[in-house]
Every structure is written in C-alpha cells, then in structure tokens.
Amino acid sequence: TQTTRPQRILAAVQKNATRGDPRSVVKAIDQFCRHKEWAMNVGDEKGCILDSVVTEVNPATVLELGTYCGYSTVRIASLLPSHAKLITLEFDPGNAAIARQVIAWAGLADKIQLVEGASGDWIPKLKEKFGIETFDLVFLDHWKDRYLPDTKLMEECGLLRKGSILLADNVICPGTPDYLEYIRNSPRYKSQYFKSHLEYTKAEDGLEKSVFLG
Ligand SMILES: O=C(NCCO)c1cc(-c2ccc(F)cc2)cc(O)c1O
Ligand SMILES: [Mg+2]
C-alpha cells in the first residue's frame, strides 16, 4: 500500500541522519526534498534566516504554528538555550505522528511539546495548560488563512509582550495578504520583510518579522 510523503521524509531521516544530531536531520530532509520529492518545509534558504532570528532573539519560550514533519521544529530547537521550551501545534494527526518521530530521532523531545489540534482551539488554553506567561518568539507556518485570526487571538489572550517577535513564513507564496496588510499597518507592530525563495525552488517567497510593541 502507498506511503505518505511525510512517511517518506521520515524514512529518509532514519536512513541518512545520525540519531541525536539535529543538523544531520535538517540536512537529510533538505537533500530528500531538493533531489527526490518537494515538500513544504521552510527549507535551507529561508531556514538560514530563521536561524539568524532565533539566535538573535535567544528565546526562552517559542510557539510554532504548523509542525508538518518537524523540520523547522528541529531547526529552531537545536538553537535554543538549555531550559528553553518550544510548543508546536499541528492540526493533522498524520503529520503529528511523523513529526514526533523526526523530533525523537534528532534527540530534541525534551525541549519540544507537540500539541495536536486546531490552533484556534489551543491558543486560548496554552497559559493554563503549559504554565506559559508570554512567548518570546512565534513562528507562523500553518494554514495561511489562520495567520491573522490567530495573531489577533494571541493578542487577546495576552500571549505577547512588548518585544515579542512574530516570524511568518510564506507571506508571498502561497501568500498571506490579510495578515501582511494588518501587521504592516498596525501601530502595535514594527515589521521587516526578508526576501527569499519558496523552499527548494526559484519562486519568490519571504519571511515577515514583526516586533509587538505592546
Ligand atoms: O500550507 C502550508 N503550510 C501549512 C500546512 O502545513 C504551506 C504551503 C506551501 C506551498 C504549497 C504549494 C505550493 F505550490 C506552494 C507553496 C509552502 C509552505 O511553506 C507552507 O507552509
Ligand atoms: Mg511554510
């Protein structure tokens, strides 16, 4: 019977990456997706921009919206200080099951809390469920029509503090026009666009980095 693309990505990790070595997990997925089968990981080019933002922010608390196979989850977690915590939300149970195994292979399970379900349902529960005050960094990479409502929800739930950083993938391709319009025109954010390319392609895409001003 037919395997899924996430299952084939996990197989590539288990075949080509070293257990406990997050960078080898990232490399194995990039090799597979560049040379064998495209997949919607943030990828190596945008991943370098992600890395630079993570190291600059040096966050103690991170929220990732949209885990997929755990590529960016592993990429971010591998750069976090020892006591930092990353919570990642994934709607699709199949994706979540694969991501758990990719995260385990990278040896990062103790830094990462993967939560299965809809972001809109979970965001209001994060404080009580995980003892979170606010997030230092949020990586938005889930359904593109959820970026704006979930950002407004995070504001309303008091999950952002003065200086919290939002980093949004795919603001050009597939595109998040309503989110961009809001975040670039809101007096409560200072935004910066990092031009790049859609993962593993020559198409334009980019990341939007926004600081919440309180
Ligand atoms: O839907 C996306 N993510 C949420 C589900 O996990 C997503 C899609 C694409 C993409 C797809 C199809 C295409 F033709 C172009 C782009 C790229 C991404 O980086 C993404 O994050
Ligand atoms: Mg993406």
mmCIF file of C-alpha atoms and ligand atoms in Angstrom:
data_model
loop_
_atom_site.group_PDB
_atom_site.id
_atom_site.type_symbol
_atom_site.label_atom_id
_atom_site.label_comp_id
_atom_site.label_asym_id
_atom_site.label_seq_id
_atom_site.Cartn_x
_atom_site.Cartn_y
_atom_site.Cartn_z
ATOM 1 C CA THR A 1 0.000 0.000 0.000
ATOM 2 C CA GLN A 2 1.045 3.567 -0.720
ATOM 3 C CA THR A 3 3.142 5.527 1.803
ATOM 4 C CA THR A 4 2.512 9.213 2.500
ATOM 5 C CA ARG A 5 5.018 11.980 1.751
ATOM 6 C CA PRO A 6 5.657 12.570 5.470
ATOM 7 C CA GLN A 7 6.336 8.831 5.879
ATOM 8 C CA ARG A 8 8.878 9.004 3.034
ATOM 9 C CA ILE A 9 10.512 12.034 4.701
ATOM 10 C CA LEU A 10 10.804 10.137 7.999
ATOM 11 C CA ALA A 11 12.330 7.152 6.143
ATOM 12 C CA ALA A 12 14.933 9.484 4.599
ATOM 13 C CA VAL A 13 15.793 10.832 8.066
ATOM 14 C CA GLN A 14 16.116 7.336 9.563
ATOM 15 C CA LYS A 15 18.260 6.230 6.620
ATOM 16 C CA ASN A 16 20.554 9.280 6.267
ATOM 17 C CA ALA A 17 20.666 11.177 9.560
ATOM 18 C CA THR A 18 22.533 10.355 12.772
ATOM 19 C CA ARG A 19 20.402 9.829 15.893
ATOM 20 C CA GLY A 20 20.831 12.766 18.285
ATOM 21 C CA ASP A 21 22.292 15.049 15.610
ATOM 22 C CA PRO A 22 19.694 17.719 14.719
ATOM 23 C CA ARG A 23 21.800 19.267 11.942
ATOM 24 C CA SER A 24 22.043 15.895 10.177
ATOM 25 C CA VAL A 25 18.242 15.566 10.411
ATOM 26 C CA VAL A 26 17.804 19.016 8.801
ATOM 27 C CA LYS A 27 20.352 18.133 6.080
ATOM 28 C CA ALA A 28 18.703 14.768 5.341
ATOM 29 C CA ILE A 29 15.282 16.382 4.856
ATOM 30 C CA ASP A 30 16.695 19.167 2.666
ATOM 31 C CA GLN A 31 18.574 16.618 0.497
ATOM 32 C CA PHE A 32 15.449 14.489 0.112
ATOM 33 C CA CYS A 33 13.170 17.451 -0.690
ATOM 34 C CA ARG A 34 15.606 19.082 -3.102
ATOM 35 C CA HIS A 35 16.618 15.934 -5.031
ATOM 36 C CA LYS A 36 13.796 13.411 -4.546
ATOM 37 C CA GLU A 37 10.442 14.960 -3.616
ATOM 38 C CA TRP A 38 9.430 18.580 -2.918
ATOM 39 C CA ALA A 39 7.743 19.166 0.443
ATOM 40 C CA MET A 40 6.548 22.256 2.310
ATOM 41 C CA ASN A 41 9.370 22.542 4.887
ATOM 42 C CA VAL A 42 10.671 26.073 5.401
ATOM 43 C CA GLY A 43 13.836 24.727 3.738
ATOM 44 C CA ASP A 44 17.534 25.634 3.763
ATOM 45 C CA GLU A 45 17.438 29.170 2.306
ATOM 46 C CA LYS A 46 14.614 30.570 4.480
ATOM 47 C CA GLY A 47 15.926 28.282 7.243
ATOM 48 C CA CYS A 48 19.108 30.358 7.440
ATOM 49 C CA ILE A 49 17.025 33.487 8.015
ATOM 50 C CA LEU A 50 15.019 31.590 10.659
ATOM 51 C CA ASP A 51 18.286 30.526 12.335
ATOM 52 C CA SER A 52 19.549 34.122 12.478
ATOM 53 C CA VAL A 53 16.301 35.377 14.043
ATOM 54 C CA VAL A 54 16.285 32.539 16.624
ATOM 55 C CA THR A 55 19.886 33.209 17.633
ATOM 56 C CA GLU A 56 19.264 36.973 17.797
ATOM 57 C CA VAL A 57 16.128 36.576 19.971
ATOM 58 C CA ASN A 58 17.603 33.714 22.064
ATOM 59 C CA PRO A 59 14.056 32.899 23.256
ATOM 60 C CA ALA A 60 13.115 31.110 26.473
ATOM 61 C CA THR A 61 9.604 30.410 25.110
ATOM 62 C CA VAL A 62 8.736 29.648 21.470
ATOM 63 C CA LEU A 63 5.387 28.889 19.837
ATOM 64 C CA GLU A 64 5.379 27.270 16.379
ATOM 65 C CA LEU A 65 2.087 27.184 14.482
ATOM 66 C CA GLY A 66 2.236 24.351 11.954
ATOM 67 C CA THR A 67 4.652 21.481 12.691
ATOM 68 C CA TYR A 68 4.236 19.461 9.469
ATOM 69 C CA CYS A 69 7.119 16.931 9.683
ATOM 70 C CA GLY A 70 9.074 18.817 12.336
ATOM 71 C CA TYR A 71 11.802 20.271 10.100
ATOM 72 C CA SER A 72 11.584 23.835 11.471
ATOM 73 C CA THR A 73 10.764 22.485 14.944
ATOM 74 C CA VAL A 74 14.121 20.675 14.994
ATOM 75 C CA ARG A 75 15.890 23.617 13.326
ATOM 76 C CA ILE A 76 14.643 26.049 15.995
ATOM 77 C CA ALA A 77 15.020 23.709 18.999
ATOM 78 C CA SER A 78 18.639 22.914 18.091
ATOM 79 C CA LEU A 79 19.476 26.612 18.652
ATOM 80 C CA LEU A 80 17.630 27.155 21.952
ATOM 81 C CA PRO A 81 19.256 27.685 25.338
ATOM 82 C CA SER A 82 19.138 24.630 27.648
ATOM 83 C CA HIS A 83 15.999 25.491 29.682
ATOM 84 C CA ALA A 84 14.024 26.958 26.781
ATOM 85 C CA LYS A 85 10.706 25.413 25.754
ATOM 86 C CA LEU A 86 9.141 25.127 22.306
ATOM 87 C CA ILE A 87 5.433 24.401 21.893
ATOM 88 C CA THR A 88 4.374 23.363 18.377
ATOM 89 C CA LEU A 89 0.763 22.996 17.227
ATOM 90 C CA GLU A 90 -0.212 20.596 14.401
ATOM 91 C CA PHE A 91 -3.759 20.008 13.151
ATOM 92 C CA ASP A 92 -3.126 16.883 11.031
ATOM 93 C CA PRO A 93 -2.698 13.662 13.098
ATOM 94 C CA GLY A 94 -0.646 12.003 10.335
ATOM 95 C CA ASN A 95 1.800 14.906 10.236
ATOM 96 C CA ALA A 96 1.972 14.957 14.051
ATOM 97 C CA ALA A 97 2.796 11.235 14.213
ATOM 98 C CA ILE A 98 5.693 11.675 11.771
ATOM 99 C CA ALA A 99 6.924 14.876 13.438
ATOM 100 C CA ARG A 100 7.129 13.124 16.841
ATOM 101 C CA GLN A 101 9.461 10.516 15.310
ATOM 102 C CA VAL A 102 11.592 13.110 13.495
ATOM 103 C CA ILE A 103 11.914 15.102 16.745
ATOM 104 C CA ALA A 104 12.821 11.916 18.651
ATOM 105 C CA TRP A 105 15.453 10.983 16.038
ATOM 106 C CA ALA A 106 17.012 14.444 16.483
ATOM 107 C CA GLY A 107 17.131 13.854 20.259
ATOM 108 C CA LEU A 108 15.127 17.017 20.998
ATOM 109 C CA ALA A 109 11.947 15.578 22.557
ATOM 110 C CA ASP A 110 12.724 17.092 25.991
ATOM 111 C CA LYS A 111 12.711 20.659 24.553
ATOM 112 C CA ILE A 112 9.599 20.271 22.442
ATOM 113 C CA GLN A 113 5.921 19.908 23.322
ATOM 114 C CA LEU A 114 3.944 18.852 20.240
ATOM 115 C CA VAL A 115 0.209 19.547 20.627
ATOM 116 C CA GLU A 116 -2.272 18.020 18.191
ATOM 117 C CA GLY A 117 -5.339 20.079 17.303
ATOM 118 C CA ALA A 118 -6.588 23.357 15.854
ATOM 119 C CA SER A 119 -4.543 26.480 16.694
ATOM 120 C CA GLY A 120 -7.747 28.465 17.270
ATOM 121 C CA ASP A 121 -8.843 25.970 19.934
ATOM 122 C CA TRP A 122 -5.444 25.607 21.623
ATOM 123 C CA ILE A 123 -4.108 29.189 21.750
ATOM 124 C CA PRO A 124 -6.618 30.231 24.470
ATOM 125 C CA LYS A 125 -5.572 27.206 26.575
ATOM 126 C CA LEU A 126 -1.759 27.479 26.426
ATOM 127 C CA LYS A 127 -1.334 29.605 29.564
ATOM 128 C CA GLU A 128 -3.291 27.277 31.855
ATOM 129 C CA LYS A 129 -2.153 24.042 30.154
ATOM 130 C CA PHE A 130 1.597 24.733 29.933
ATOM 131 C CA GLY A 131 2.165 27.476 32.505
ATOM 132 C CA ILE A 132 3.206 29.915 29.805
ATOM 133 C CA GLU A 133 3.134 33.659 30.513
ATOM 134 C CA THR A 134 4.118 35.061 27.096
ATOM 135 C CA PHE A 135 6.062 33.883 24.032
ATOM 136 C CA ASP A 136 9.400 35.476 23.143
ATOM 137 C CA LEU A 137 9.129 34.128 19.583
ATOM 138 C CA VAL A 138 6.224 32.849 17.449
ATOM 139 C CA PHE A 139 6.894 31.092 14.104
ATOM 140 C CA LEU A 140 3.781 31.159 11.903
ATOM 141 C CA ASP A 141 3.832 28.392 9.289
ATOM 142 C CA HIS A 142 0.360 26.827 9.360
ATOM 143 C CA TRP A 143 -2.743 27.440 7.236
ATOM 144 C CA LYS A 144 -2.221 30.811 5.614
ATOM 145 C CA ASP A 145 -5.773 31.990 6.330
ATOM 146 C CA ARG A 146 -5.164 31.369 10.057
ATOM 147 C CA TYR A 147 -2.172 33.746 10.458
ATOM 148 C CA LEU A 148 -4.345 36.836 11.029
ATOM 149 C CA PRO A 149 -7.078 35.380 13.269
ATOM 150 C CA ASP A 150 -4.504 33.534 15.370
ATOM 151 C CA THR A 151 -2.361 36.666 15.758
ATOM 152 C CA LYS A 152 -5.396 38.604 16.991
ATOM 153 C CA LEU A 153 -6.195 35.674 19.309
ATOM 154 C CA MET A 154 -2.652 35.690 20.755
ATOM 155 C CA GLU A 155 -3.014 39.434 21.421
ATOM 156 C CA GLU A 156 -6.383 38.934 23.116
ATOM 157 C CA CYS A 157 -5.091 36.041 25.242
ATOM 158 C CA GLY A 158 -2.147 38.137 26.482
ATOM 159 C CA LEU A 159 0.399 35.739 24.990
ATOM 160 C CA LEU A 160 2.502 38.568 23.502
ATOM 161 C CA ARG A 161 4.599 41.040 25.485
ATOM 162 C CA LYS A 162 6.439 44.220 24.468
ATOM 163 C CA GLY A 163 9.279 42.875 22.293
ATOM 164 C CA SER A 164 7.723 39.528 21.340
ATOM 165 C CA ILE A 165 8.803 38.558 17.816
ATOM 166 C CA LEU A 166 6.461 37.092 15.200
ATOM 167 C CA LEU A 167 8.191 35.425 12.224
ATOM 168 C CA ALA A 168 5.813 34.417 9.416
ATOM 169 C CA ASP A 169 6.659 32.020 6.574
ATOM 170 C CA ASN A 170 5.102 32.170 3.076
ATOM 171 C CA VAL A 171 3.962 35.773 3.108
ATOM 172 C CA ILE A 172 4.395 35.822 -0.718
ATOM 173 C CA CYS A 173 3.875 32.176 -1.714
ATOM 174 C CA PRO A 174 1.229 30.880 -1.065
ATOM 175 C CA GLY A 175 0.758 34.359 0.441
ATOM 176 C CA THR A 176 -0.957 35.801 3.491
ATOM 177 C CA PRO A 177 -2.356 39.117 2.190
ATOM 178 C CA ASP A 178 -4.746 39.893 5.045
ATOM 179 C CA TYR A 179 -2.021 39.156 7.653
ATOM 180 C CA LEU A 180 0.543 41.334 5.830
ATOM 181 C CA GLU A 181 -1.905 44.220 5.462
ATOM 182 C CA TYR A 182 -2.766 44.070 9.173
ATOM 183 C CA ILE A 183 0.728 43.647 10.590
ATOM 184 C CA ARG A 184 2.352 46.262 8.319
ATOM 185 C CA ASN A 185 -0.301 48.902 9.068
ATOM 186 C CA SER A 186 -0.840 48.245 12.763
ATOM 187 C CA PRO A 187 0.746 50.787 15.140
ATOM 188 C CA ARG A 188 1.259 47.884 17.549
ATOM 189 C CA TYR A 189 3.903 46.203 15.339
ATOM 190 C CA LYS A 190 7.168 47.123 13.629
ATOM 191 C CA SER A 191 7.678 44.836 10.604
ATOM 192 C CA GLN A 192 10.549 43.867 8.305
ATOM 193 C CA TYR A 193 10.403 41.714 5.147
ATOM 194 C CA PHE A 194 13.185 39.192 4.432
ATOM 195 C CA LYS A 195 13.070 38.401 0.722
ATOM 196 C CA SER A 196 13.945 34.819 -0.160
ATOM 197 C CA HIS A 197 12.587 31.943 -2.255
ATOM 198 C CA LEU A 198 9.936 29.266 -1.882
ATOM 199 C CA GLU A 199 11.665 26.222 -0.390
ATOM 200 C CA TYR A 200 13.721 24.245 -2.945
ATOM 201 C CA THR A 201 12.533 26.478 -5.861
ATOM 202 C CA LYS A 202 13.342 29.728 -7.682
ATOM 203 C CA ALA A 203 9.898 31.230 -6.955
ATOM 204 C CA GLU A 204 9.843 34.322 -4.764
ATOM 205 C CA ASP A 205 8.786 33.969 -1.144
ATOM 206 C CA GLY A 206 9.876 35.577 2.086
ATOM 207 C CA LEU A 207 9.589 35.844 5.831
ATOM 208 C CA GLU A 208 7.939 38.760 7.638
ATOM 209 C CA LYS A 209 9.498 39.568 11.023
ATOM 210 C CA SER A 210 7.344 41.696 13.321
ATOM 211 C CA VAL A 211 8.032 43.071 16.811
ATOM 212 C CA PHE A 212 4.992 43.505 19.078
ATOM 213 C CA LEU A 213 5.231 46.974 20.628
ATOM 214 C CA GLY A 214 2.733 46.328 23.442
HETATM 215 O O1 LIG B 1 0.202 25.097 3.585
HETATM 216 C C1 LIG B 1 1.330 25.269 4.031
HETATM 217 N N1 LIG B 1 1.601 25.087 5.327
HETATM 218 C C2 LIG B 1 0.529 24.720 6.249
HETATM 219 C C3 LIG B 1 0.232 23.244 6.232
HETATM 220 O O2 LIG B 1 1.221 22.589 6.967
HETATM 221 C C4 LIG B 1 2.472 25.614 3.106
HETATM 222 C C5 LIG B 1 2.269 25.501 1.726
HETATM 223 C C6 LIG B 1 3.299 25.800 0.815
HETATM 224 C C7 LIG B 1 3.081 25.685 -0.653
HETATM 225 C C8 LIG B 1 2.272 24.675 -1.176
HETATM 226 C C9 LIG B 1 2.076 24.568 -2.548
HETATM 227 C C10 LIG B 1 2.695 25.480 -3.410
HETATM 228 F F1 LIG B 1 2.533 25.350 -4.741
HETATM 229 C C11 LIG B 1 3.496 26.490 -2.910
HETATM 230 C C12 LIG B 1 3.694 26.588 -1.534
HETATM 231 C C13 LIG B 1 4.558 26.204 1.294
HETATM 232 C C14 LIG B 1 4.757 26.314 2.672
HETATM 233 O O3 LIG B 1 5.981 26.707 3.167
HETATM 234 C C15 LIG B 1 3.731 26.037 3.581
HETATM 235 O O4 LIG B 1 3.992 26.192 4.916
HETATM 236 MG MG MG B 2 5.798 27.306 5.178
#
